[in-house]
């Protein structure tokens, strides 16, 4: 991958939505990476209550309804990480302010419409300005895009790609619940090489994960990867599946928010993601395991912004993570502390799938 000359050299990054669950992780991860955070939120009192280290984290107030406040809030940064969902309500304003200020933009959305809007609207301006715009640099979206990019290897097209996501639990944050309430847009999948509405009723399959998850009933639940991956790889069928156990937790209003399991602040939640790519008789797959999807998203986006600041990217524009970054290098940078992963190649088996039915 050809290094791209960095637009900025300073190591300061603004975090919009810094008072939220993921935003707090992002601020602390930036500090661990030697990057100065500017914590930005709608309410200074909430930021103060977050308990960020004094004299090392700047606190600023800004609102998506007030462009001047965003411009002032981001002043002095080289990049902006947007952690404030629902992203359909924040991404456009924050990305616009970042581009006006000549700063890289990243967010952690899982929302298809938001990722699509940012990629479509800001690619030309970002290329002209020589900066990068990278939506969905998160567990649901960019992570899958990177995994699939790595698993593809030298292939430039695939017949089918199935993404199997298994969680041993899902304790949603307030932001996740709020996004779920407001994101009523029709979800899309890729079928016959084009984006189409997800089938109704939803499809279900069983999948055999490695222990401790084992066999899990899976429900088709597409995220932002449906917007990202087809922009740089030709695929006839792309489907994402989430285990019912995680969905039951999410849909249960009594499920509490994430709780810290140790001094890192990360929850005990474990995830396992398997991407299975088939072309004719050959199957390529990658299996990844880690802990706490929210903390992992924070680490992932901080690793990404570090590479943007260092110029270790493919070029400017609004592009998916699998285009901007070297997938193998970035995934390897997360291992083994945050992630383990392995790839394999084999032949398609007629009994690869267990039962399939509609819900």
C-alpha positions as a printed NumPy array, in Angstrom:
array([[  0.   ,   0.   ,   0.   ],
       [  1.383,   3.381,  -0.967],
       [  1.791,   5.736,   1.99 ],
       [ -0.197,   8.946,   1.657],
       [  1.309,  12.212,   2.787],
       [ -0.45 ,  13.342,   5.975],
       [ -2.426,  16.558,   5.732],
       [ -1.673,  17.401,   9.367],
       [  1.223,  16.481,  11.579],
       [ -0.097,  17.447,  14.993],
       [ -1.269,  14.611,  17.232],
       [ -4.5  ,  16.131,  18.508],
       [ -7.91 ,  14.567,  17.861],
       [-11.371,  15.902,  18.682],
       [-13.895,  13.38 ,  20.001],
       [-17.508,  14.434,  19.494],
       [-19.821,  12.633,  21.899],
       [-16.936,  12.139,  24.316],
       [-19.218,  11.893,  27.346],
       [-20.948,   8.777,  26.029],
       [-19.981,   5.171,  26.759],
       [-17.908,   4.598,  23.618],
       [-16.666,   8.187,  23.572],
       [-15.07 ,   7.79 ,  26.992],
       [-13.242,   4.691,  25.817],
       [-12.028,   6.626,  22.765],
       [-10.633,   9.471,  24.882],
       [ -8.704,   7.07 ,  27.109],
       [ -7.433,   5.065,  24.105],
       [ -6.138,   8.233,  22.456],
       [ -4.204,   9.044,  25.607],
       [ -2.714,   5.537,  25.581],
       [ -1.591,   6.149,  21.995],
       [  0.104,   9.433,  22.9  ],
       [ -2.552,  11.517,  21.149],
       [ -4.054,  14.593,  22.821],
       [ -7.874,  14.392,  22.939],
       [-10.264,  17.292,  22.727],
       [-13.44 ,  16.042,  24.407],
       [-16.474,  17.663,  22.799],
       [-20.115,  17.239,  23.812],
       [-23.37 ,  19.138,  23.978],
       [-23.098,  19.652,  27.73 ],
       [-19.956,  20.729,  29.584],
       [-21.305,  19.482,  32.91 ],
       [-21.614,  15.969,  31.503],
       [-18.064,  16.183,  30.186],
       [-16.795,  17.328,  33.567],
       [-18.585,  14.408,  35.216],
       [-16.778,  11.976,  32.91 ],
       [-13.666,  12.411,  35.038],
       [-11.106,  12.797,  32.274],
       [ -7.554,  13.596,  33.468],
       [ -7.165,  17.317,  34.106],
       [ -4.649,  19.286,  32.043],
       [ -4.387,  16.444,  29.467],
       [ -7.906,  16.477,  28.003],
       [ -9.476,  19.699,  26.736],
       [-13.23 ,  20.017,  27.363],
       [-15.382,  21.912,  24.867],
       [-19.087,  22.366,  24.226],
       [-20.625,  22.1  ,  20.751],
       [-23.925,  21.206,  19.136],
       [-24.796,  19.777,  15.722],
       [-27.393,  22.541,  15.429],
       [-24.648,  25.183,  15.71 ],
       [-21.914,  24.995,  13.048],
       [-19.759,  27.772,  14.588],
       [-19.699,  25.86 ,  17.882],
       [-18.488,  22.731,  16.066],
       [-15.784,  24.666,  14.24 ],
       [-14.625,  26.208,  17.511],
       [-14.885,  22.9  ,  19.348],
       [-12.659,  21.121,  16.831],
       [-10.113,  23.936,  16.579],
       [ -6.533,  22.682,  16.813],
       [ -7.325,  19.061,  15.953],
       [ -5.993,  17.05 ,  13.031],
       [ -8.967,  14.686,  12.972],
       [-12.452,  14.273,  14.391],
       [-13.928,  11.034,  15.725],
       [-17.717,  11.153,  15.964],
       [-19.089,   8.879,  18.707],
       [-22.486,  10.565,  19.065],
       [-25.397,   8.522,  17.839],
       [-27.915,   8.299,  16.351],
       [-25.56 ,   9.146,  13.5  ],
       [-28.379,  10.042,  11.135],
       [-28.746,  13.073,  13.405],
       [-25.059,  13.942,  13.885],
       [-22.786,  12.571,  11.147],
       [-23.57 ,  15.078,   8.402],
       [-23.052,  18.133,  10.619],
       [-19.878,  16.787,  12.243],
       [-18.359,  15.62 ,   8.946],
       [-19.174,  18.976,   7.355],
       [-17.439,  20.836,  10.179],
       [-14.422,  18.536,   9.972],
       [-14.028,  19.072,   6.229],
       [-14.465,  22.83 ,   6.564],
       [-11.612,  22.729,   9.071],
       [ -9.407,  20.511,   6.888],
       [ -9.577,  17.579,   9.314],
       [ -9.942,  13.845,   8.798],
       [-13.335,  12.455,   9.832],
       [-14.174,   9.059,  11.311],
       [-17.245,   7.736,  13.081],
       [-18.445,   4.512,  14.702],
       [-21.883,   4.197,  13.147],
       [-23.565,   0.883,  12.43 ],
       [-26.395,   2.668,  10.593],
       [-26.543,   1.944,   6.859],
       [-28.204,   5.241,   5.809],
       [-25.679,   7.337,   7.715],
       [-22.637,   5.524,   6.306],
       [-24.063,   5.745,   2.783],
       [-24.787,   9.466,   3.069],
       [-21.284,  10.293,   4.304],
       [-19.584,   8.232,   1.58 ],
       [-21.743,   9.679,  -1.19 ],
       [-21.792,  13.287,  -0.053],
       [-18.193,  13.926,   0.969],
       [-15.963,  11.871,  -1.328],
       [-15.341,  14.629,  -3.878],
       [-14.7  ,  17.353,  -1.303],
       [-12.428,  15.098,   0.756],
       [-10.333,  14.189,  -2.291],
       [-10.013,  17.847,  -3.218],
       [ -8.95 ,  18.721,   0.327],
       [ -6.54 ,  15.783,   0.567],
       [ -8.159,  14.327,   3.678],
       [ -9.864,  11.057,   4.597],
       [-13.471,  10.468,   5.577],
       [-14.059,   7.005,   7.067],
       [-17.547,   6.2  ,   8.385],
       [-18.383,   3.095,  10.425],
       [-14.918,   2.431,  11.829],
       [-16.551,   0.185,  14.4  ],
       [-17.479,  -3.38 ,  15.325],
       [-20.671,  -3.382,  13.251],
       [-19.388,  -2.268,   9.863],
       [-15.742,  -1.37 ,   9.432],
       [-14.43 ,  -4.333,  11.425],
       [-16.315,  -6.75 ,   9.167],
       [-15.116,  -4.824,   6.106],
       [-11.504,  -5.286,   7.239],
       [-12.003,  -8.979,   8.035],
       [-13.631,  -9.676,   4.675],
       [-10.95 ,  -7.689,   2.842],
       [ -8.232,  -9.765,   4.511],
       [-10.053, -13.051,   3.838],
       [-10.572, -12.199,   0.154],
       [ -6.825, -12.15 ,  -0.43 ],
       [ -6.167, -11.93 ,  -4.171],
       [ -9.827, -12.361,  -5.151],
       [-11.582,  -9.324,  -6.629],
       [-15.035, -10.906,  -6.622],
       [-16.963, -13.544,  -4.688],
       [-20.13 , -15.541,  -5.18 ],
       [-21.274, -15.403,  -1.557],
       [-20.139, -13.799,   1.668],
       [-21.782, -14.705,   4.969],
       [-20.863, -12.867,   8.152],
       [-21.693, -14.782,  11.326],
       [-21.613, -12.68 ,  14.513],
       [-21.871, -14.447,  17.851],
       [-22.052, -12.642,  21.205],
       [-22.283, -14.378,  24.568],
       [-24.416, -11.425,  25.725],
       [-25.382,  -7.932,  24.638],
       [-25.851,  -5.254,  27.261],
       [-26.775,  -2.234,  25.126],
       [-25.757,   1.299,  25.971],
       [-28.264,   4.136,  26.147],
       [-26.989,   5.261,  22.742],
       [-27.64 ,   1.838,  21.232],
       [-31.201,   1.831,  22.53 ],
       [-31.826,   5.37 ,  21.304],
       [-30.488,   4.527,  17.848],
       [-32.686,   1.441,  17.706],
       [-35.748,   3.546,  18.478],
       [-34.978,   6.179,  15.849],
       [-33.369,   4.132,  13.067],
       [-36.483,   2.862,  11.325],
       [-34.969,   2.905,   7.835],
       [-35.317,  -0.23 ,   5.753],
       [-32.245,  -2.444,   6.073],
       [-30.561,  -3.616,   2.885],
       [-28.633,  -6.743,   1.931],
       [-26.806,  -7.611,  -1.281],
       [-28.556, -10.157,  -3.478],
       [-27.902, -10.913,  -7.147],
       [-25.147,  -8.306,  -6.988],
       [-27.286,  -5.35 ,  -5.93 ],
       [-28.677,  -3.85 ,  -2.715],
       [-32.204,  -5.032,  -1.942],
       [-34.47 ,  -4.785,   1.112],
       [-33.978,  -7.567,   3.614],
       [-36.519, -10.355,   3.28 ],
       [-39.593, -10.311,   5.452],
       [-39.935, -12.415,   7.493],
       [-36.254, -12.488,   8.409],
       [-34.284, -15.586,   7.529],
       [-32.821, -17.84 ,  10.217],
       [-29.949, -20.308,  10.164],
       [-28.044, -22.323,  12.715],
       [-24.295, -21.916,  12.926],
       [-21.634, -23.916,  14.708],
       [-19.252, -21.519,  16.418],
       [-16.133, -22.539,  18.271],
       [-16.54 , -23.055,  22.043],
       [-17.833, -21.629,  24.256],
       [-20.656, -20.416,  21.975],
       [-21.139, -23.685,  20.091],
       [-24.223, -24.04 ,  17.901],
       [-26.346, -20.905,  17.778],
       [-29.624, -19.984,  16.061],
       [-28.858, -16.995,  13.823],
       [-31.092, -14.223,  12.498],
       [-30.257, -12.136,   9.437],
       [-29.367,  -8.646,  10.698],
       [-27.392,  -6.485,   8.235],
       [-25.33 ,  -3.54 ,   9.436],
       [-23.174,  -0.892,   7.744],
       [-20.91 ,  -3.492,   6.083],
       [-23.615,  -3.744,   3.395],
       [-22.741,  -0.18 ,   2.399],
       [-18.972,  -0.542,   2.772],
       [-17.812,  -3.81 ,   1.239],
       [-19.646,  -3.694,  -2.129],
       [-17.945,  -0.357,  -2.866],
       [-14.616,  -2.069,  -3.388],
       [-15.375,  -5.767,  -3.992],
       [-17.857,  -7.357,  -6.373],
       [-20.081,  -9.862,  -4.568],
       [-23.287, -11.568,  -5.666],
       [-24.68 , -12.393,  -2.216],
       [-23.703, -10.634,   1.035],
       [-25.556, -11.477,   4.232],
       [-24.886, -10.824,   7.92 ],
       [-26.268, -12.945,  10.743],
       [-26.447, -12.279,  14.494],
       [-27.155, -14.923,  17.104],
       [-30.603, -14.891,  18.679],
       [-29.114, -14.848,  22.174],
       [-27.7  , -11.374,  21.524],
       [-30.935, -10.176,  19.937],
       [-32.975, -11.412,  22.898],
       [-30.759,  -9.373,  25.235],
       [-31.103,  -6.318,  23.003],
       [-34.887,  -6.582,  22.777],
       [-35.32 ,  -7.094,  26.525],
       [-35.922,  -3.667,  28.053],
       [-34.709,  -4.957,  31.422],
       [-31.228,  -5.823,  30.126],
       [-28.851,  -3.47 ,  31.974],
       [-26.101,  -1.415,  30.302],
       [-22.546,  -2.766,  30.101],
       [-20.671,  -3.184,  33.38 ],
       [-16.948,  -3.015,  33.892],
       [-15.208,  -6.308,  34.639],
       [-11.765,  -4.915,  35.519],
       [ -9.622,  -1.787,  35.682],
       [ -9.674,  -1.45 ,  31.873],
       [-13.368,  -0.602,  32.039],
       [-14.187,  -3.31 ,  29.52 ],
       [-17.178,  -5.556,  30.087],
       [-16.853,  -9.372,  30.23 ],
       [-18.793,  -9.74 ,  26.958],
       [-17.073, -12.002,  24.407],
       [-17.578, -11.86 ,  20.647],
       [-16.763, -14.243,  17.836],
       [-17.035, -13.201,  14.176],
       [-16.692, -15.613,  11.288],
       [-16.619, -14.42 ,   7.664],
       [-17.157, -17.16 ,   5.072],
       [-16.428, -16.285,   1.43 ],
       [-17.169, -18.681,  -1.427],
       [-16.283, -18.577,  -5.112],
       [-17.18 , -21.641,  -7.131],
       [-15.91 , -24.628,  -5.112],
       [-13.392, -22.713,  -2.976],
       [-14.141, -21.233,   0.434],
       [-12.017, -18.694,   2.281],
       [-12.798, -17.814,   5.858],
       [-11.521, -15.752,   8.722],
       [-12.432, -16.18 ,  12.388],
       [-11.891, -13.412,  14.947],
       [-12.47 , -13.311,  18.689],
       [-12.345, -10.515,  21.218],
       [-14.031,  -8.812,  24.139],
       [-16.55 ,  -5.976,  24.595],
       [-17.856,  -4.656,  21.27 ],
       [-17.997,  -1.045,  22.527],
       [-14.463,  -0.914,  23.926],
       [-13.235,  -2.791,  20.86 ],
       [-14.805,  -0.185,  18.559],
       [-12.977,   2.528,  20.496],
       [ -9.645,   0.768,  20.113],
       [-10.287,   0.099,  16.427],
       [-11.104,   3.709,  15.578],
       [ -8.087,   4.95 ,  17.568],
       [ -5.767,   2.576,  15.697],
       [ -7.304,   3.933,  12.502],
       [ -6.903,   7.604,  13.373],
       [ -3.299,   6.961,  14.397],
       [ -2.649,   5.685,  10.862],
       [ -4.397,   8.681,   9.331],
       [ -2.196,  11.04 ,  11.323],
       [  0.92 ,   9.13 ,  10.271],
       [ -0.125,   9.094,   6.609],
       [ -0.228,   5.287,   6.527],
       [ -3.26 ,   5.145,   4.224],
       [ -4.025,   4.588,   0.549],
       [ -5.209,   8.098,  -0.306],
       [ -7.786,  10.815,   0.267],
       [-11.55 ,  10.701,  -0.12 ],
       [-14.61 ,   9.223,   1.567],
       [-13.942,   5.503,   1.458],
       [-14.582,   2.24 ,   3.346],
       [-11.972,   1.098,   5.884],
       [-10.952,  -1.827,   3.672],
       [ -9.848,   0.668,   1.011],
       [ -8.213,   3.244,   3.267],
       [ -6.163,   0.874,   5.411],
       [ -4.034,  -2.22 ,   4.987],
       [ -6.468,  -4.722,   6.504],
       [ -3.896,  -7.261,   7.635],
       [ -1.621,  -4.642,   9.193],
       [ -4.448,  -2.976,  11.092],
       [ -5.949,  -6.247,  12.339],
       [ -2.503,  -7.442,  13.391],
       [ -1.992,  -4.226,  15.364],
       [ -4.991,  -5.245,  17.495],
       [ -3.588,  -8.693,  18.234],
       [ -3.221, -10.292,  20.701],
       [ -4.305,  -7.743,  23.322],
       [ -7.68 ,  -6.919,  21.772],
       [ -8.196,  -9.516,  19.071],
       [ -7.169, -12.951,  17.847],
       [ -7.869, -14.012,  14.274],
       [ -6.955, -16.731,  11.82 ],
       [ -7.681, -17.4  ,   8.152],
       [ -8.188, -20.669,   6.294],
       [ -8.904, -21.941,   2.785],
       [-10.965, -25.001,   1.888],
       [-13.667, -26.416,  -0.34 ],
       [-17.365, -25.711,  -0.216],
       [-19.233, -28.472,   1.591],
       [-22.826, -29.374,   0.684],
       [-23.685, -29.605,   4.388],
       [-21.925, -26.355,   5.313],
       [-25.234, -24.864,   6.435],
       [-27.621, -26.418,   8.891],
       [-31.359, -25.741,   8.837],
       [-32.606, -22.566,   7.184],
       [-36.081, -21.153,   7.659],
       [-38.043, -17.925,   7.87 ],
       [-38.882, -16.385,  11.2  ]])
